mmCIF file of C-alpha atoms in Angstrom:
data_model
loop_
_atom_site.group_PDB
_atom_site.id
_atom_site.type_symbol
_atom_site.label_atom_id
_atom_site.label_comp_id
_atom_site.label_asym_id
_atom_site.label_seq_id
_atom_site.Cartn_x
_atom_site.Cartn_y
_atom_site.Cartn_z
ATOM 1 C CA GLY A 18 -56.409 148.520 110.050
ATOM 2 C CA ASP A 19 -53.553 147.139 108.018
ATOM 3 C CA SER A 20 -51.407 144.384 109.539
ATOM 4 C CA VAL A 21 -48.632 141.965 108.592
ATOM 5 C CA THR A 22 -47.949 138.580 110.167
ATOM 6 C CA GLN A 23 -44.658 136.741 109.709
ATOM 7 C CA MET A 24 -43.773 133.197 110.614
ATOM 8 C CA GLU A 25 -42.339 132.659 114.053
ATOM 9 C CA GLY A 26 -38.581 132.639 114.222
ATOM 10 C CA PRO A 27 -35.730 132.322 114.549
ATOM 11 C CA VAL A 28 -34.841 130.250 111.508
ATOM 12 C CA THR A 29 -31.543 128.353 111.470
ATOM 13 C CA LEU A 30 -30.279 126.763 108.264
ATOM 14 C CA SER A 31 -27.134 125.226 106.858
ATOM 15 C CA GLU A 32 -25.447 126.877 103.910
ATOM 16 C CA GLU A 33 -27.045 125.991 100.539
ATOM 17 C CA ALA A 34 -30.365 125.030 102.163
ATOM 18 C CA PHE A 35 -33.713 126.248 100.801
ATOM 19 C CA LEU A 36 -35.313 129.170 102.605
ATOM 20 C CA THR A 37 -38.969 130.071 103.028
ATOM 21 C CA ILE A 38 -40.215 132.802 105.344
ATOM 22 C CA ASN A 39 -43.990 133.087 105.407
ATOM 23 C CA CYS A 40 -45.795 136.410 105.364
ATOM 24 C CA THR A 41 -49.510 137.125 105.286
ATOM 25 C CA TYR A 42 -51.239 140.471 105.378
ATOM 26 C CA THR A 43 -54.520 142.212 106.047
ATOM 27 C CA ALA A 44 -55.283 145.439 104.223
ATOM 28 C CA THR A 45 -58.354 147.436 103.316
ATOM 29 C CA GLY A 46 -57.015 148.756 100.026
ATOM 30 C CA TYR A 47 -54.661 147.409 97.372
ATOM 31 C CA PRO A 48 -51.272 147.505 99.046
ATOM 32 C CA SER A 49 -47.801 147.230 97.670
ATOM 33 C CA LEU A 50 -45.730 144.566 99.414
ATOM 34 C CA PHE A 51 -42.097 144.630 100.455
ATOM 35 C CA TRP A 52 -39.362 142.591 102.038
ATOM 36 C CA TYR A 53 -36.715 144.508 103.980
ATOM 37 C CA VAL A 54 -33.501 143.106 105.452
ATOM 38 C CA GLN A 55 -31.648 144.385 108.506
ATOM 39 C CA TYR A 56 -28.035 143.338 108.988
ATOM 40 C CA PRO A 57 -26.510 143.665 112.488
ATOM 41 C CA GLY A 58 -25.892 147.289 113.407
ATOM 42 C CA GLU A 59 -27.418 148.614 110.212
ATOM 43 C CA GLY A 60 -30.662 150.180 109.095
ATOM 44 C CA LEU A 61 -33.286 148.544 106.951
ATOM 45 C CA GLN A 62 -32.553 147.861 103.298
ATOM 46 C CA LEU A 63 -35.167 147.152 100.677
ATOM 47 C CA LEU A 64 -34.701 143.601 99.411
ATOM 48 C CA LEU A 65 -37.572 143.350 96.931
ATOM 49 C CA LYS A 66 -41.062 144.620 96.227
ATOM 50 C CA ALA A 67 -44.252 143.842 94.325
ATOM 51 C CA THR A 68 -46.924 146.388 93.562
ATOM 52 C CA LYS A 69 -49.859 144.351 92.264
ATOM 53 C CA ALA A 70 -51.343 140.865 92.375
ATOM 54 C CA ASP A 71 -49.243 138.095 90.763
ATOM 55 C CA ASP A 72 -46.176 140.338 90.541
ATOM 56 C CA LYS A 73 -42.940 138.599 91.489
ATOM 57 C CA GLY A 74 -40.248 140.641 93.179
ATOM 58 C CA SER A 75 -36.689 139.346 93.038
ATOM 59 C CA ASN A 76 -33.207 140.429 94.118
ATOM 60 C CA LYS A 77 -29.941 138.709 95.099
ATOM 61 C CA GLY A 78 -31.469 135.266 94.579
ATOM 62 C CA PHE A 79 -34.475 136.031 96.809
ATOM 63 C CA GLU A 80 -37.975 136.126 95.382
ATOM 64 C CA ALA A 81 -41.545 136.583 96.533
ATOM 65 C CA THR A 82 -44.868 136.513 94.683
ATOM 66 C CA TYR A 83 -47.833 138.761 95.535
ATOM 67 C CA ARG A 84 -50.756 136.365 96.071
ATOM 68 C CA LYS A 85 -53.966 138.323 96.492
ATOM 69 C CA GLU A 86 -56.155 135.221 96.809
ATOM 70 C CA THR A 87 -54.223 134.006 99.842
ATOM 71 C CA THR A 88 -53.096 137.501 100.994
ATOM 72 C CA SER A 89 -49.530 136.238 101.145
ATOM 73 C CA PHE A 90 -46.040 137.327 100.116
ATOM 74 C CA HIS A 91 -43.703 134.498 101.139
ATOM 75 C CA LEU A 92 -39.955 135.035 100.785
ATOM 76 C CA GLU A 93 -37.888 132.238 99.180
ATOM 77 C CA LYS A 94 -34.287 131.562 98.258
ATOM 78 C CA GLY A 95 -33.033 128.385 96.691
ATOM 79 C CA SER A 96 -29.604 128.283 98.319
ATOM 80 C CA VAL A 97 -28.759 130.470 101.311
ATOM 81 C CA GLN A 98 -25.296 131.705 102.227
ATOM 82 C CA VAL A 99 -23.761 132.615 105.570
ATOM 83 C CA SER A 100 -23.874 136.253 104.443
ATOM 84 C CA ASP A 101 -27.694 136.068 104.287
ATOM 85 C CA SER A 102 -27.830 135.918 108.101
ATOM 86 C CA ALA A 103 -29.947 138.899 109.110
ATOM 87 C CA VAL A 104 -33.431 139.914 110.226
ATOM 88 C CA TYR A 105 -36.069 139.918 107.485
ATOM 89 C CA PHE A 106 -39.182 142.091 107.639
ATOM 90 C CA CYS A 107 -42.283 141.823 105.512
ATOM 91 C CA ALA A 108 -44.110 145.120 105.044
ATOM 92 C CA LEU A 109 -46.999 146.688 103.198
ATOM 93 C CA SER A 110 -47.897 150.160 102.076
ATOM 94 C CA ASP A 111 -50.958 151.541 100.405
ATOM 95 C CA LEU A 112 -48.885 153.686 98.099
ATOM 96 C CA MET A 113 -51.768 154.406 95.786
ATOM 97 C CA GLY A 114 -54.023 155.669 98.545
ATOM 98 C CA SER A 115 -54.719 159.373 98.564
ATOM 99 C CA THR A 116 -53.830 159.757 102.217
ATOM 100 C CA SER A 117 -51.241 157.044 102.772
ATOM 101 C CA TYR A 118 -48.120 158.950 101.736
ATOM 102 C CA GLY A 119 -46.113 155.756 101.777
ATOM 103 C CA LYS A 120 -46.482 154.772 105.426
ATOM 104 C CA LEU A 121 -45.102 151.254 105.930
ATOM 105 C CA THR A 122 -46.689 148.636 108.170
ATOM 106 C CA PHE A 123 -44.154 145.984 109.200
ATOM 107 C CA GLY A 124 -44.336 142.441 110.460
ATOM 108 C CA GLN A 125 -42.447 141.494 113.606
ATOM 109 C CA GLY A 126 -39.380 140.249 111.729
ATOM 110 C CA THR A 127 -37.757 136.827 111.320
ATOM 111 C CA ILE A 128 -34.189 136.208 112.428
ATOM 112 C CA LEU A 129 -32.282 134.047 109.947
ATOM 113 C CA THR A 130 -29.012 132.388 110.919
ATOM 114 C CA VAL A 131 -27.087 130.424 108.305
ATOM 115 C CA HIS A 132 -24.293 128.102 109.435
ATOM 116 C CA PRO A 133 -21.371 127.014 107.216
ATOM 117 C CA ASP B 79 -23.379 160.396 98.021
ATOM 118 C CA ALA B 80 -24.253 160.222 101.699
ATOM 119 C CA GLY B 81 -27.268 158.215 102.632
ATOM 120 C CA VAL B 82 -29.551 158.929 105.562
ATOM 121 C CA THR B 83 -27.548 159.958 108.606
ATOM 122 C CA GLN B 84 -28.841 159.966 112.166
ATOM 123 C CA SER B 85 -27.375 161.341 115.358
ATOM 124 C CA PRO B 86 -26.545 160.403 117.970
ATOM 125 C CA THR B 87 -26.072 156.668 117.484
ATOM 126 C CA HIS B 88 -26.712 155.876 121.135
ATOM 127 C CA LEU B 89 -28.345 157.811 123.952
ATOM 128 C CA ILE B 90 -29.139 157.098 127.587
ATOM 129 C CA LYS B 91 -31.783 159.173 129.361
ATOM 130 C CA THR B 92 -33.673 159.064 132.638
ATOM 131 C CA ARG B 93 -37.440 158.748 133.018
ATOM 132 C CA GLY B 94 -39.163 162.106 132.746
ATOM 133 C CA GLN B 95 -36.421 163.719 130.688
ATOM 134 C CA GLN B 96 -36.746 165.014 127.148
ATOM 135 C CA VAL B 97 -34.731 163.891 124.125
ATOM 136 C CA THR B 98 -34.081 165.178 120.594
ATOM 137 C CA LEU B 99 -32.965 162.914 117.779
ATOM 138 C CA ARG B 100 -31.713 164.219 114.448
ATOM 139 C CA CYS B 101 -31.864 163.031 110.867
ATOM 140 C CA SER B 102 -30.349 164.221 107.609
ATOM 141 C CA PRO B 103 -32.085 162.727 104.591
ATOM 142 C CA LYS B 104 -30.386 161.258 101.566
ATOM 143 C CA SER B 105 -29.294 163.924 99.127
ATOM 144 C CA GLY B 106 -32.192 164.959 96.920
ATOM 145 C CA HIS B 107 -34.891 163.576 99.198
ATOM 146 C CA ASP B 108 -37.562 165.898 100.565
ATOM 147 C CA THR B 109 -39.695 163.643 102.773
ATOM 148 C CA VAL B 110 -38.730 162.263 106.168
ATOM 149 C CA SER B 111 -40.488 159.560 108.175
ATOM 150 C CA TRP B 112 -39.736 158.345 111.675
ATOM 151 C CA TYR B 113 -40.208 154.816 113.005
ATOM 152 C CA GLN B 114 -39.842 153.259 116.450
ATOM 153 C CA GLN B 115 -38.449 149.722 116.619
ATOM 154 C CA ALA B 116 -38.742 148.061 120.011
ATOM 155 C CA LEU B 117 -36.436 145.139 120.720
ATOM 156 C CA GLY B 118 -37.531 142.054 118.800
ATOM 157 C CA GLN B 119 -40.318 143.898 116.978
ATOM 158 C CA GLY B 120 -40.861 145.429 113.593
ATOM 159 C CA PRO B 121 -40.660 149.190 113.132
ATOM 160 C CA GLN B 122 -43.797 151.205 113.881
ATOM 161 C CA PHE B 123 -44.608 154.408 112.032
ATOM 162 C CA ILE B 124 -44.484 157.536 114.176
ATOM 163 C CA PHE B 125 -45.014 160.363 111.656
ATOM 164 C CA GLN B 126 -43.948 161.812 108.341
ATOM 165 C CA TYR B 127 -42.824 165.314 107.400
ATOM 166 C CA TYR B 128 -43.061 166.964 104.017
ATOM 167 C CA GLU B 129 -42.662 170.665 103.205
ATOM 168 C CA GLU B 130 -41.950 171.301 106.899
ATOM 169 C CA GLU B 131 -45.383 170.003 107.914
ATOM 170 C CA GLU B 132 -46.448 166.795 109.661
ATOM 171 C CA ARG B 133 -48.784 165.212 107.130
ATOM 172 C CA GLN B 134 -49.374 161.755 108.560
ATOM 173 C CA ARG B 135 -49.145 160.382 112.063
ATOM 174 C CA GLY B 136 -49.194 156.906 113.550
ATOM 175 C CA ASN B 137 -50.649 155.836 116.862
ATOM 176 C CA PHE B 138 -48.233 157.683 119.129
ATOM 177 C CA PRO B 139 -49.050 160.142 121.946
ATOM 178 C CA ASP B 140 -48.469 163.867 121.744
ATOM 179 C CA ARG B 141 -45.261 163.423 123.749
ATOM 180 C CA PHE B 142 -43.765 162.562 120.375
ATOM 181 C CA SER B 143 -43.295 165.610 118.186
ATOM 182 C CA GLY B 144 -41.126 166.562 115.288
ATOM 183 C CA HIS B 145 -39.882 169.228 113.004
ATOM 184 C CA GLN B 146 -38.582 169.510 109.476
ATOM 185 C CA PHE B 147 -36.219 172.289 108.475
ATOM 186 C CA PRO B 148 -35.943 174.083 105.118
ATOM 187 C CA ASN B 149 -32.941 171.899 104.212
ATOM 188 C CA TYR B 150 -35.237 168.836 104.696
ATOM 189 C CA SER B 151 -33.426 167.608 107.799
ATOM 190 C CA SER B 152 -35.643 166.596 110.679
ATOM 191 C CA GLU B 153 -35.792 166.231 114.440
ATOM 192 C CA LEU B 154 -37.808 163.881 116.613
ATOM 193 C CA ASN B 155 -38.562 165.087 120.126
ATOM 194 C CA VAL B 156 -39.888 162.934 122.928
ATOM 195 C CA ASN B 157 -41.010 164.559 126.187
ATOM 196 C CA ALA B 158 -41.578 163.002 129.608
ATOM 197 C CA LEU B 159 -39.688 159.848 128.709
ATOM 198 C CA LEU B 160 -41.037 156.489 129.867
ATOM 199 C CA LEU B 161 -39.169 153.219 130.212
ATOM 200 C CA GLY B 162 -41.262 151.929 127.310
ATOM 201 C CA ASP B 163 -39.774 154.549 125.011
ATOM 202 C CA SER B 164 -36.533 152.566 124.963
ATOM 203 C CA ALA B 165 -36.116 151.505 121.342
ATOM 204 C CA LEU B 166 -34.228 151.980 118.108
ATOM 205 C CA TYR B 167 -35.526 155.078 116.335
ATOM 206 C CA LEU B 168 -35.225 154.919 112.577
ATOM 207 C CA CYS B 169 -35.388 157.781 110.136
ATOM 208 C CA ALA B 170 -36.324 157.133 106.520
ATOM 209 C CA SER B 171 -36.227 159.531 103.616
ATOM 210 C CA SER B 172 -37.813 159.507 100.214
ATOM 211 C CA LEU B 173 -38.625 161.769 97.313
ATOM 212 C CA GLU B 174 -42.215 162.861 96.916
ATOM 213 C CA GLY B 175 -43.410 161.246 93.705
ATOM 214 C CA ASN B 176 -41.200 158.185 94.222
ATOM 215 C CA ARG B 177 -42.633 156.654 97.368
ATOM 216 C CA PHE B 178 -41.345 153.186 96.484
ATOM 217 C CA SER B 179 -37.789 154.289 97.140
ATOM 218 C CA LEU B 180 -37.480 154.622 100.893
ATOM 219 C CA HIS B 181 -33.993 154.855 102.407
ATOM 220 C CA PHE B 182 -33.385 154.139 106.092
ATOM 221 C CA GLY B 183 -30.687 155.400 108.401
ATOM 222 C CA ASN B 184 -28.900 153.144 110.878
ATOM 223 C CA GLY B 185 -30.974 154.495 113.729
ATOM 224 C CA THR B 186 -30.516 155.968 117.185
ATOM 225 C CA ARG B 187 -30.607 153.532 120.088
ATOM 226 C CA LEU B 188 -32.413 155.227 122.998
ATOM 227 C CA THR B 189 -32.257 153.682 126.446
ATOM 228 C CA VAL B 190 -34.456 155.109 129.195
ATOM 229 C CA THR B 191 -33.485 154.167 132.746
#
């Protein structure tokens, strides 16, 4: 079945540092890929998405590129802020599948803490 | 415009009891999905409701059941609670035909003692 693997956390960075959170996936079809963010006490929010190979999703300075050859969707940001502290989840969904109906398969999440 | 609302926010139950969690989808959305998020883990798909029918189900036992009402709101019921059912239960809504746009509620924290 489908699965998503994220890098082990937590990740602790100083403000303005470069961020990479690795994500690899296994899927039988042609999934769409997502990054969700969860701030303390809140639900999940969609951060960015990519629907086909070589697509780059971007939002709020974060970006990730859909790499079919390496089955990866790594999240990057050039300069993190304290307000980026949150839990980040990589996810996939076979949205084009006839019986998927948009079910999301999530990775285990990566806790990011950014210090001033 | 209210987003996805879930109630209650927190709940404590005893092993063997039954619980009902509620979800109101974002205005205009007609599809509701439920996820279980254990502590330190990613959410896991429980099931999805559309047109008042369960149309997809994850790997969860029959103790987990649900319902969708004509106004698109939904309930998640869990019978014979186990300690392992302690988790954050997330509701997500979307509009059929726009599956990329999934909106999550803040969840219900269920503790089973």
